[in-house]
């Protein structure tokens, strides 16, 4: 067993660009759409994007809870249904935006797309 230098160990760890290029765009898109909440970012090991999307989803849930706090479900069923649709629409919008961004980032990082778009 030979000792290795720090430069040898650093070359063994793949860079963020290599990991992103190795990820499949369609898998990242599906993982961000179906379970939502940025799981495609975990697949791509893009932690900053994951935490941002998780923070946005959490803020959306909290905002929905705060805004529906004084709504009586018996007296205002239409308002309750409207709030639920707005909440669902916001989460779907977040899922579509993160899925699109994850797919585009993976596609841009792949070597074949870099050759086509210099």
Short mmCIF file of C-alpha atoms in Angstrom, two decimals:
data_model
loop_
_atom_site.label_atom_id
_atom_site.label_comp_id
_atom_site.label_asym_id
_atom_site.label_seq_id
_atom_site.Cartn_x
_atom_site.Cartn_y
_atom_site.Cartn_z
CA UNK A 1 0.00 0.00 0.00
CA UNK A 2 1.53 3.27 -1.07
CA UNK A 3 0.73 6.60 0.52
CA UNK A 4 -1.21 8.97 -1.66
CA UNK A 5 -0.85 12.68 -1.83
CA UNK A 6 -3.69 15.15 -1.52
CA UNK A 7 -3.67 15.76 -5.28
CA UNK A 8 -4.28 12.04 -5.92
CA UNK A 9 -7.20 12.00 -3.50
CA UNK A 10 -8.68 15.13 -5.02
CA UNK A 11 -8.63 13.59 -8.48
CA UNK A 12 -10.64 10.59 -7.21
CA UNK A 13 -13.54 12.77 -6.08
CA UNK A 14 -15.70 13.72 -9.08
CA UNK A 15 -16.42 17.39 -9.54
CA UNK A 16 -19.91 18.84 -9.46
CA UNK A 17 -19.78 19.32 -13.23
CA UNK A 18 -18.89 15.65 -13.79
CA UNK A 19 -21.69 14.47 -11.50
CA UNK A 20 -24.18 16.75 -13.24
CA UNK A 21 -23.03 15.61 -16.69
CA UNK A 22 -23.39 11.97 -15.64
CA UNK A 23 -26.96 12.47 -14.46
CA UNK A 24 -29.80 11.76 -16.84
CA UNK A 25 -31.96 14.81 -17.61
CA UNK A 26 -35.20 12.83 -17.78
CA UNK A 27 -34.58 11.19 -14.38
CA UNK A 28 -33.99 14.59 -12.78
CA UNK A 29 -37.19 15.92 -14.36
CA UNK A 30 -39.31 12.96 -13.24
CA UNK A 31 -37.91 13.08 -9.71
CA UNK A 32 -38.74 16.77 -9.43
CA UNK A 33 -42.25 16.31 -10.85
CA UNK A 34 -43.57 13.14 -9.28
CA UNK A 35 -42.55 13.28 -5.63
CA UNK A 36 -41.83 16.99 -5.95
CA UNK A 37 -39.93 19.09 -3.44
CA UNK A 38 -36.66 18.97 -5.38
CA UNK A 39 -35.75 15.30 -5.14
CA UNK A 40 -34.24 15.55 -8.62
CA UNK A 41 -31.69 17.90 -7.11
CA UNK A 42 -30.69 15.19 -4.63
CA UNK A 43 -30.17 12.86 -7.59
CA UNK A 44 -27.93 15.49 -9.19
CA UNK A 45 -26.22 16.26 -5.86
CA UNK A 46 -27.12 19.92 -6.19
CA UNK A 47 -27.63 20.67 -2.54
CA UNK A 48 -28.05 24.45 -2.77
CA UNK A 49 -30.86 24.10 -5.33
CA UNK A 50 -32.46 21.38 -3.19
CA UNK A 51 -32.48 23.51 -0.05
CA UNK A 52 -33.81 26.53 -1.93
CA UNK A 53 -36.70 24.52 -3.40
CA UNK A 54 -37.39 22.87 -0.04
CA UNK A 55 -37.40 26.26 1.64
CA UNK A 56 -39.82 27.63 -0.94
CA UNK A 57 -42.16 24.65 -0.52
CA UNK A 58 -42.03 24.99 3.27
CA UNK A 59 -42.72 28.71 3.05
CA UNK A 60 -45.68 27.97 0.76
CA UNK A 61 -47.10 25.48 3.29
CA UNK A 62 -46.59 27.91 6.18
CA UNK A 63 -48.18 30.78 4.24
CA UNK A 64 -51.19 28.59 3.45
CA UNK A 65 -51.56 27.63 7.09
CA UNK A 66 -51.29 31.20 8.30
CA UNK A 67 -53.75 32.53 5.71
CA UNK A 68 -56.32 29.82 6.42
CA UNK A 69 -56.08 30.22 10.18
CA UNK A 70 -59.22 32.35 10.59
CA UNK A 71 -61.33 30.58 7.95
CA UNK A 72 -64.34 28.65 9.21
CA UNK A 73 -64.76 25.52 7.09
CA UNK A 74 -68.51 25.34 7.73
CA UNK A 75 -69.33 28.96 6.97
CA UNK A 76 -66.88 29.47 4.08
CA UNK A 77 -66.45 26.18 2.19
CA UNK A 78 -65.83 28.03 -1.08
CA UNK A 79 -62.92 29.94 0.43
CA UNK A 80 -61.46 26.72 1.84
CA UNK A 81 -61.64 25.09 -1.59
CA UNK A 82 -60.12 28.16 -3.24
CA UNK A 83 -57.24 28.14 -0.73
CA UNK A 84 -56.62 24.44 -1.39
CA UNK A 85 -56.52 25.01 -5.15
CA UNK A 86 -54.12 27.94 -4.75
CA UNK A 87 -51.89 25.84 -2.51
CA UNK A 88 -51.87 22.93 -4.94
CA UNK A 89 -51.27 25.25 -7.88
CA UNK A 90 -48.27 26.81 -6.16
CA UNK A 91 -46.70 23.43 -5.42
CA UNK A 92 -47.33 22.27 -9.00
CA UNK A 93 -45.73 25.46 -10.31
CA UNK A 94 -42.72 24.88 -8.06
CA UNK A 95 -42.47 21.28 -9.32
CA UNK A 96 -42.65 22.34 -12.98
CA UNK A 97 -40.06 25.09 -12.55
CA UNK A 98 -37.60 22.89 -10.65
CA UNK A 99 -38.09 20.00 -13.07
CA UNK A 100 -37.44 22.25 -16.06
CA UNK A 101 -34.38 23.78 -14.44
CA UNK A 102 -32.94 20.40 -13.40
CA UNK A 103 -33.42 18.95 -16.88
CA UNK A 104 -31.85 21.96 -18.59
CA UNK A 105 -28.89 21.98 -16.19
CA UNK A 106 -28.22 18.28 -16.80
CA UNK A 107 -28.53 18.72 -20.55
CA UNK A 108 -26.16 21.72 -20.58
CA UNK A 109 -23.58 19.80 -18.56
CA UNK A 110 -23.46 16.80 -20.90
CA UNK A 111 -20.51 16.75 -23.32
CA UNK A 112 -22.69 16.19 -26.40
CA UNK A 113 -24.61 19.41 -25.80
CA UNK A 114 -21.39 21.37 -25.24
CA UNK A 115 -20.09 20.29 -28.64
CA UNK A 116 -23.33 21.29 -30.37
CA UNK A 117 -23.49 24.68 -28.56
CA UNK A 118 -19.97 26.10 -28.24
#
